[in-house]
């Protein structure tokens, strides 16, 4: 497989902070319940899916030292597109001045990892430089008067620039999957609000995430002890703890943003990765385990080797340039 590397990362959160106290003031809930049952203290509301995506992507491009026109593949993972048609990625592609292909991908909360795996496969097929963005504004499709869901979801975006290189593969193993018989435990009809059987989603999420993560560790021939950073989908700290315990990864190696972002769906793994990278928690050669799950019910895991030896990225002349 062709080499690839993450060369830039960035995140974007709307300005409006919604605390547990804000919910406490108007719903039959409490800060204590929300923190103990979910691990969430606050979340951000506002913005649009495309606007947040553009902002996180600009930061990722800046970090990579790249301009939009150097990107020939844009994958936008989202469950909350700004419009039905055209794809939200069209707006993002235009505002960033990218060339080549762009498309939306809906794998719900597993979207970022689905997007990363898809982009890397397309780099292998000849594209040269990709933006992978997870962006969601679930506050717009959440009934803010329903305590079962309102306290859980937040808005945000996380992005990475991934470049084809002459070096090592980025993804050592991946596992994408779905059980479509579970569509009714978590859904949102057009024009409606998110409906969720929380307890059932919780149970299935733990099992799916553990099994998927175990598959990629085995495929990559890597032990849990060798994982420097575990980047799970950020839905509930109790799900993350249950998964971490079963895999044998201690909490010091989790990347967590849930406490201040809530569940940002397709954005969550991108935001957690960006914060961890900004905090200097990753160095060249480190192994990162991503694992996400979401409505569908989807799941996605990947073992990623961070950085690696300095390698030349592939020059201009990928598929996008032929247009
Ligand atoms: O990204 C993928 C999408 N979502 C998820 O992954 C979410 C997965 N599920 C969960 O995270 C948890 O199931 C929840 C956080 C949604 C609920 O936690 P739980 O420990 O599974 O609680 P529960 O559903 O067993 O409900 C316990 C009680 C219920 O009351 P009764 O029926 O026992 O009287 C709920 O009505 O807690 C009640 N409850 C609340 N109480 C205070 C539900 N939401 C709230 C709330 N504040 N916000």
GROMACS .gro file of C-alpha atoms and ligand atoms in nm:
model
  371
    1UNK     CA    1   0.000   0.000   0.000
    2UNK     CA    2   0.112   0.355  -0.076
    3UNK     CA    3   0.240   0.557   0.221
    4UNK     CA    4   0.036   0.830   0.386
    5UNK     CA    5   0.074   1.070   0.675
    6UNK     CA    6  -0.144   1.307   0.876
    7UNK     CA    7   0.028   1.642   0.828
    8UNK     CA    8  -0.226   1.879   0.982
    9UNK     CA    9  -0.516   1.882   1.223
   10UNK     CA   10  -0.765   2.133   1.355
   11UNK     CA   11  -1.095   2.171   1.534
   12UNK     CA   12  -1.374   2.419   1.559
   13UNK     CA   13  -1.639   2.468   1.827
   14UNK     CA   14  -1.919   2.726   1.829
   15UNK     CA   15  -1.896   3.008   2.083
   16UNK     CA   16  -2.210   2.938   2.283
   17UNK     CA   17  -2.139   2.722   2.588
   18UNK     CA   18  -2.436   2.530   2.726
   19UNK     CA   19  -2.365   2.404   3.076
   20UNK     CA   20  -2.542   2.134   3.276
   21UNK     CA   21  -2.669   2.416   3.499
   22UNK     CA   22  -2.846   2.563   3.194
   23UNK     CA   23  -3.040   2.237   3.153
   24UNK     CA   24  -3.095   2.207   3.526
   25UNK     CA   25  -3.269   2.545   3.515
   26UNK     CA   26  -3.536   2.433   3.268
   27UNK     CA   27  -3.553   2.051   3.258
   28UNK     CA   28  -3.607   1.777   3.515
   29UNK     CA   29  -3.238   1.694   3.532
   30UNK     CA   30  -2.928   1.776   3.738
   31UNK     CA   31  -2.561   1.843   3.690
   32UNK     CA   32  -2.495   1.543   3.917
   33UNK     CA   33  -2.702   1.305   3.699
   34UNK     CA   34  -2.547   1.426   3.374
   35UNK     CA   35  -2.188   1.410   3.500
   36UNK     CA   36  -2.229   1.072   3.671
   37UNK     CA   37  -2.425   0.906   3.390
   38UNK     CA   38  -2.240   1.057   3.090
   39UNK     CA   39  -1.923   1.246   3.191
   40UNK     CA   40  -2.046   1.559   3.012
   41UNK     CA   41  -2.011   1.898   3.186
   42UNK     CA   42  -2.079   2.133   2.899
   43UNK     CA   43  -2.125   2.137   2.523
   44UNK     CA   44  -2.130   2.403   2.250
   45UNK     CA   45  -2.430   2.498   2.039
   46UNK     CA   46  -2.440   2.700   1.718
   47UNK     CA   47  -2.295   2.752   1.375
   48UNK     CA   48  -2.360   2.548   1.064
   49UNK     CA   49  -2.212   2.217   0.963
   50UNK     CA   50  -2.032   2.375   0.666
   51UNK     CA   51  -1.915   2.680   0.863
   52UNK     CA   52  -1.764   2.469   1.141
   53UNK     CA   53  -1.612   2.235   0.880
   54UNK     CA   54  -1.445   2.522   0.696
   55UNK     CA   55  -1.300   2.660   1.019
   56UNK     CA   56  -1.156   2.328   1.138
   57UNK     CA   57  -1.022   2.255   0.787
   58UNK     CA   58  -0.852   2.597   0.766
   59UNK     CA   59  -0.672   2.521   1.092
   60UNK     CA   60  -0.569   2.177   0.965
   61UNK     CA   61  -0.443   2.328   0.638
   62UNK     CA   62  -0.248   2.593   0.824
   63UNK     CA   63  -0.087   2.331   1.045
   64UNK     CA   64   0.006   2.127   0.734
   65UNK     CA   65   0.141   2.436   0.556
   66UNK     CA   66  -0.100   2.373   0.269
   67UNK     CA   67  -0.356   2.578   0.075
   68UNK     CA   68  -0.701   2.463  -0.026
   69UNK     CA   69  -0.600   2.433  -0.390
   70UNK     CA   70  -0.343   2.169  -0.296
   71UNK     CA   71  -0.624   1.939  -0.178
   72UNK     CA   72  -0.763   1.703  -0.442
   73UNK     CA   73  -0.997   1.503  -0.219
   74UNK     CA   74  -1.239   1.624   0.046
   75UNK     CA   75  -1.437   1.379   0.256
   76UNK     CA   76  -1.692   1.539   0.486
   77UNK     CA   77  -1.843   1.303   0.741
   78UNK     CA   78  -2.170   1.440   0.872
   79UNK     CA   79  -2.511   1.334   0.996
   80UNK     CA   80  -2.648   1.687   0.989
   81UNK     CA   81  -2.590   1.833   0.641
   82UNK     CA   82  -2.688   2.197   0.590
   83UNK     CA   83  -2.913   2.098   0.298
   84UNK     CA   84  -3.033   1.777   0.139
   85UNK     CA   85  -2.888   1.886  -0.196
   86UNK     CA   86  -2.617   1.975  -0.272
   87UNK     CA   87  -2.381   1.791  -0.042
   88UNK     CA   88  -2.245   2.013   0.237
   89UNK     CA   89  -1.896   1.927   0.111
   90UNK     CA   90  -1.974   2.135  -0.202
   91UNK     CA   91  -1.989   2.450   0.008
   92UNK     CA   92  -1.680   2.355   0.202
   93UNK     CA   93  -1.489   2.267  -0.116
   94UNK     CA   94  -1.582   2.605  -0.266
   95UNK     CA   95  -1.495   2.811   0.041
   96UNK     CA   96  -1.159   2.642   0.083
   97UNK     CA   97  -1.079   2.663  -0.289
   98UNK     CA   98  -1.005   2.291  -0.317
   99UNK     CA   99  -0.977   2.105  -0.646
  100UNK     CA  100  -1.074   1.750  -0.734
  101UNK     CA  101  -1.339   1.544  -0.558
  102UNK     CA  102  -1.562   1.615  -0.261
  103UNK     CA  103  -1.844   1.417  -0.108
  104UNK     CA  104  -2.042   1.378   0.212
  105UNK     CA  105  -2.032   1.053   0.403
  106UNK     CA  106  -2.296   0.958   0.657
  107UNK     CA  107  -2.186   0.686   0.895
  108UNK     CA  108  -2.327   0.877   1.193
  109UNK     CA  109  -2.089   0.891   1.490
  110UNK     CA  110  -1.849   0.647   1.322
  111UNK     CA  111  -1.816   0.900   1.038
  112UNK     CA  112  -1.471   1.039   1.110
  113UNK     CA  113  -1.306   0.696   1.110
  114UNK     CA  114  -1.510   0.586   0.805
  115UNK     CA  115  -1.391   0.905   0.634
  116UNK     CA  116  -1.027   0.855   0.728
  117UNK     CA  117  -1.023   0.497   0.599
  118UNK     CA  118  -1.201   0.602   0.276
  119UNK     CA  119  -0.961   0.890   0.213
  120UNK     CA  120  -0.653   0.675   0.270
  121UNK     CA  121  -0.788   0.413   0.027
  122UNK     CA  122  -0.839   0.688  -0.235
  123UNK     CA  123  -0.487   0.819  -0.174
  124UNK     CA  124  -0.370   0.466  -0.242
  125UNK     CA  125  -0.572   0.478  -0.565
  126UNK     CA  126  -0.390   0.789  -0.684
  127UNK     CA  127  -0.517   1.102  -0.510
  128UNK     CA  128  -0.240   1.302  -0.352
  129UNK     CA  129  -0.374   1.509  -0.065
  130UNK     CA  130  -0.698   1.475   0.129
  131UNK     CA  131  -0.896   1.670   0.383
  132UNK     CA  132  -1.101   1.451   0.613
  133UNK     CA  133  -1.353   1.649   0.813
  134UNK     CA  134  -1.610   1.538   1.067
  135UNK     CA  135  -1.865   1.811   1.126
  136UNK     CA  136  -2.203   1.799   1.297
  137UNK     CA  137  -2.461   2.034   1.440
  138UNK     CA  138  -2.682   1.783   1.619
  139UNK     CA  139  -2.829   2.053   1.843
  140UNK     CA  140  -3.045   2.138   1.539
  141UNK     CA  141  -3.201   1.792   1.528
  142UNK     CA  142  -3.224   1.741   1.904
  143UNK     CA  143  -3.541   1.825   2.098
  144UNK     CA  144  -3.401   2.068   2.354
  145UNK     CA  145  -3.695   1.986   2.582
  146UNK     CA  146  -3.626   1.612   2.590
  147UNK     CA  147  -3.392   1.539   2.880
  148UNK     CA  148  -3.312   1.196   2.735
  149UNK     CA  149  -3.124   1.347   2.442
  150UNK     CA  150  -3.084   1.724   2.495
  151UNK     CA  151  -2.805   1.693   2.751
  152UNK     CA  152  -2.600   1.458   2.533
  153UNK     CA  153  -2.532   1.629   2.202
  154UNK     CA  154  -2.316   1.925   2.102
  155UNK     CA  155  -2.194   2.090   1.781
  156UNK     CA  156  -1.840   2.097   1.643
  157UNK     CA  157  -1.593   1.990   1.380
  158UNK     CA  158  -1.255   1.818   1.361
  159UNK     CA  159  -1.035   1.789   1.052
  160UNK     CA  160  -0.711   1.635   0.932
  161UNK     CA  161  -0.497   1.676   0.622
  162UNK     CA  162  -0.372   1.340   0.497
  163UNK     CA  163  -0.102   1.327   0.232
  164UNK     CA  164   0.022   1.043   0.015
  165UNK     CA  165   0.392   0.984   0.082
  166UNK     CA  166   0.678   0.764  -0.030
  167UNK     CA  167   0.692   0.624   0.324
  168UNK     CA  168   0.498   0.390   0.551
  169UNK     CA  169   0.122   0.326   0.538
  170UNK     CA  170  -0.081   0.541   0.777
  171UNK     CA  171  -0.341   0.278   0.861
  172UNK     CA  172  -0.208  -0.058   0.977
  173UNK     CA  173  -0.554  -0.216   0.998
  174UNK     CA  174  -0.913  -0.106   0.977
  175UNK     CA  175  -1.256  -0.248   1.042
  176UNK     CA  176  -1.570  -0.084   0.905
  177UNK     CA  177  -1.907  -0.241   0.972
  178UNK     CA  178  -2.274  -0.201   1.037
  179UNK     CA  179  -2.576  -0.390   1.166
  180UNK     CA  180  -2.873  -0.249   0.977
  181UNK     CA  181  -3.119  -0.449   1.188
  182UNK     CA  182  -3.057  -0.190   1.461
  183UNK     CA  183  -3.170   0.118   1.267
  184UNK     CA  184  -3.467   0.177   1.499
  185UNK     CA  185  -3.272   0.213   1.825
  186UNK     CA  186  -3.129   0.545   1.707
  187UNK     CA  187  -3.278   0.750   1.426
  188UNK     CA  188  -3.403   1.089   1.315
  189UNK     CA  189  -3.681   1.119   1.058
  190UNK     CA  190  -3.662   1.403   0.806
  191UNK     CA  191  -3.777   1.719   0.979
  192UNK     CA  192  -3.788   1.544   1.317
  193UNK     CA  193  -3.570   1.503   1.623
  194UNK     CA  194  -3.330   1.231   1.732
  195UNK     CA  195  -3.503   0.932   1.892
  196UNK     CA  196  -3.287   0.695   2.091
  197UNK     CA  197  -3.322   0.388   2.308
  198UNK     CA  198  -3.029   0.495   2.520
  199UNK     CA  199  -2.983   0.180   2.724
  200UNK     CA  200  -2.993  -0.043   2.417
  201UNK     CA  201  -2.752   0.180   2.224
  202UNK     CA  202  -2.520   0.173   2.524
  203UNK     CA  203  -2.517  -0.209   2.537
  204UNK     CA  204  -2.465  -0.253   2.164
  205UNK     CA  205  -2.203   0.022   2.150
  206UNK     CA  206  -1.981  -0.141   2.410
  207UNK     CA  207  -1.997  -0.478   2.239
  208UNK     CA  208  -1.949  -0.344   1.884
  209UNK     CA  209  -1.662  -0.119   1.983
  210UNK     CA  210  -1.475  -0.387   2.177
  211UNK     CA  211  -1.517  -0.647   1.902
  212UNK     CA  212  -1.417  -0.405   1.628
  213UNK     CA  213  -1.115  -0.275   1.821
  214UNK     CA  214  -1.004  -0.631   1.895
  215UNK     CA  215  -1.026  -0.717   1.525
  216UNK     CA  216  -0.798  -0.430   1.421
  217UNK     CA  217  -0.546  -0.496   1.697
  218UNK     CA  218  -0.526  -0.857   1.584
  219UNK     CA  219  -0.506  -0.765   1.215
  220UNK     CA  220  -0.230  -0.512   1.283
  221UNK     CA  221  -0.052  -0.761   1.511
  222UNK     CA  222  -0.044  -0.500   1.784
  223UNK     CA  223  -0.120  -0.548   2.154
  224UNK     CA  224  -0.331  -0.307   2.359
  225UNK     CA  225  -0.018  -0.221   2.561
  226UNK     CA  226   0.147  -0.090   2.245
  227UNK     CA  227  -0.131   0.166   2.186
  228UNK     CA  228  -0.014   0.513   2.291
  229UNK     CA  229  -0.347   0.684   2.247
  230UNK     CA  230  -0.700   0.545   2.234
  231UNK     CA  231  -0.936   0.782   2.052
  232UNK     CA  232  -1.289   0.653   2.099
  233UNK     CA  233  -1.613   0.809   1.983
  234UNK     CA  234  -1.718   1.046   2.260
  235UNK     CA  235  -2.074   0.952   2.358
  236UNK     CA  236  -2.052   0.852   2.721
  237UNK     CA  237  -1.754   0.818   2.955
  238UNK     CA  238  -1.906   0.497   3.091
  239UNK     CA  239  -1.904   0.343   2.741
  240UNK     CA  240  -1.542   0.453   2.696
  241UNK     CA  241  -1.442   0.311   3.036
  242UNK     CA  242  -1.620  -0.019   2.971
  243UNK     CA  243  -1.443  -0.052   2.635
  244UNK     CA  244  -1.105   0.058   2.770
  245UNK     CA  245  -1.127  -0.192   3.057
  246UNK     CA  246  -1.218  -0.481   2.829
  247UNK     CA  247  -0.935  -0.394   2.588
  248UNK     CA  248  -0.684  -0.340   2.869
  249UNK     CA  249  -0.614   0.027   2.795
  250UNK     CA  250  -0.583   0.243   3.103
  251UNK     CA  251  -0.762   0.582   3.120
  252UNK     CA  252  -0.434   0.777   3.106
  253UNK     CA  253  -0.414   0.671   2.741
  254UNK     CA  254  -0.765   0.785   2.642
  255UNK     CA  255  -0.814   1.103   2.440
  256UNK     CA  256  -1.123   1.264   2.594
  257UNK     CA  257  -1.305   1.580   2.488
  258UNK     CA  258  -1.654   1.467   2.585
  259UNK     CA  259  -1.656   1.663   2.913
  260UNK     CA  260  -1.650   1.999   2.731
  261UNK     CA  261  -1.798   1.911   2.390
  262UNK     CA  262  -2.070   1.655   2.460
  263UNK     CA  263  -2.135   1.405   2.182
  264UNK     CA  264  -2.042   1.580   1.857
  265UNK     CA  265  -2.116   1.272   1.643
  266UNK     CA  266  -1.896   1.254   1.329
  267UNK     CA  267  -1.672   1.529   1.468
  268UNK     CA  268  -1.585   1.363   1.797
  269UNK     CA  269  -1.278   1.158   1.702
  270UNK     CA  270  -1.138   1.448   1.495
  271UNK     CA  271  -1.179   1.691   1.784
  272UNK     CA  272  -1.027   1.449   2.036
  273UNK     CA  273  -0.734   1.382   1.801
  274UNK     CA  274  -0.671   1.753   1.742
  275UNK     CA  275  -0.675   1.835   2.111
  276UNK     CA  276  -0.439   1.546   2.189
  277UNK     CA  277  -0.199   1.644   1.910
  278UNK     CA  278  -0.208   2.010   2.022
  279UNK     CA  279  -0.129   1.896   2.376
  280UNK     CA  280   0.181   1.714   2.247
  281UNK     CA  281   0.048   1.371   2.336
  282UNK     CA  282   0.165   1.216   2.008
  283UNK     CA  283   0.513   1.160   1.874
  284UNK     CA  284   0.641   1.001   1.558
  285UNK     CA  285   0.589   0.628   1.547
  286UNK     CA  286   0.318   0.621   1.815
  287UNK     CA  287   0.028   0.385   1.757
  288UNK     CA  288  -0.322   0.530   1.780
  289UNK     CA  289  -0.638   0.323   1.809
  290UNK     CA  290  -0.954   0.490   1.677
  291UNK     CA  291  -1.289   0.332   1.747
  292UNK     CA  292  -1.631   0.474   1.679
  293UNK     CA  293  -1.993   0.359   1.666
  294UNK     CA  294  -2.316   0.527   1.576
  295UNK     CA  295  -2.663   0.515   1.428
  296UNK     CA  296  -2.707   0.246   1.168
  297UNK     CA  297  -2.571   0.085   1.373
  298UNK     CA  298  -2.226   0.156   1.237
  299UNK     CA  299  -1.884   0.094   1.378
  300UNK     CA  300  -1.534   0.178   1.262
  301UNK     CA  301  -1.192   0.111   1.407
  302UNK     CA  302  -0.841   0.175   1.282
  303UNK     CA  303  -0.488   0.135   1.406
  304UNK     CA  304  -0.289   0.434   1.284
  305UNK     CA  305   0.084   0.496   1.298
  306UNK     CA  306   0.140   0.862   1.380
  307UNK     CA  307   0.405   1.056   1.188
  308UNK     CA  308   0.691   0.823   1.118
  309UNK     CA  309   1.026   0.893   0.960
  310UNK     CA  310   1.034   1.216   0.757
  311UNK     CA  311   0.929   1.130   0.404
  312UNK     CA  312   0.868   1.326   0.089
  313UNK     CA  313   0.502   1.380   0.020
  314UNK     CA  314   0.394   1.312  -0.336
  315UNK     CA  315   0.425   1.616  -0.565
  316UNK     CA  316   0.151   1.783  -0.769
  317UNK     CA  317  -0.014   1.591  -1.048
  318UNK     CA  318  -0.277   1.371  -0.882
  319UNK     CA  319  -0.615   1.288  -1.030
  320UNK     CA  320  -0.765   1.629  -0.946
  321UNK     CA  321  -0.516   1.804  -1.168
  322UNK     CA  322  -0.636   1.635  -1.483
  323UNK     CA  323  -0.959   1.840  -1.486
  324LIG     O1  324  -2.332   0.847   1.964
  324LIG     C1  325  -2.420   0.743   1.969
  324LIG     C2  326  -2.544   0.786   2.032
  324LIG     N1  327  -2.569   0.778   2.167
  324LIG     C3  328  -2.514   0.706   2.265
  324LIG     O2  329  -2.416   0.642   2.253
  324LIG     C4  330  -2.584   0.705   2.395
  324LIG     C5  331  -2.582   0.570   2.460
  324LIG     N2  332  -2.656   0.568   2.583
  324LIG     C6  333  -2.619   0.637   2.692
  324LIG     O3  334  -2.520   0.707   2.692
  324LIG     C7  335  -2.702   0.620   2.818
  324LIG     O4  336  -2.789   0.510   2.800
  324LIG     C8  337  -2.782   0.746   2.856
  324LIG     C9  338  -2.687   0.855   2.904
  324LIG    C10  339  -2.862   0.795   2.737
  324LIG    C11  340  -2.876   0.712   2.972
  324LIG     O5  341  -2.802   0.662   3.080
  324LIG     P1  342  -2.846   0.525   3.151
  324LIG     O6  343  -2.758   0.506   3.265
  324LIG     O7  344  -2.848   0.419   3.046
  324LIG     O8  345  -2.989   0.561   3.202
  324LIG     P2  346  -3.125   0.486   3.170
  324LIG     O9  347  -3.160   0.501   3.025
  324LIG    O10  348  -3.114   0.351   3.227
  324LIG    O11  349  -3.224   0.576   3.251
  324LIG    C12  350  -3.218   0.585   3.390
  324LIG    C13  351  -3.318   0.691   3.435
  324LIG    C14  352  -3.451   0.686   3.361
  324LIG    O12  353  -3.552   0.704   3.455
  324LIG     P3  354  -3.642   0.582   3.505
  324LIG    O13  355  -3.707   0.529   3.380
  324LIG    O14  356  -3.545   0.486   3.565
  324LIG    O15  357  -3.735   0.647   3.602
  324LIG    C15  358  -3.445   0.806   3.269
  324LIG    O16  359  -3.573   0.861   3.244
  324LIG    O17  360  -3.264   0.821   3.410
  324LIG    C16  361  -3.363   0.902   3.350
  324LIG     N3  362  -3.300   1.006   3.271
  324LIG    C17  363  -3.259   1.121   3.324
  324LIG     N4  364  -3.263   1.169   3.451
  324LIG    C18  365  -3.212   1.291   3.472
  324LIG    C19  366  -3.273   1.007   3.138
  324LIG     N5  367  -3.215   1.123   3.105
  324LIG    C20  368  -3.205   1.196   3.218
  324LIG    C21  369  -3.154   1.323   3.248
  324LIG     N6  370  -3.159   1.366   3.375
  324LIG     N7  371  -3.100   1.403   3.153
   0.00000   0.00000   0.00000
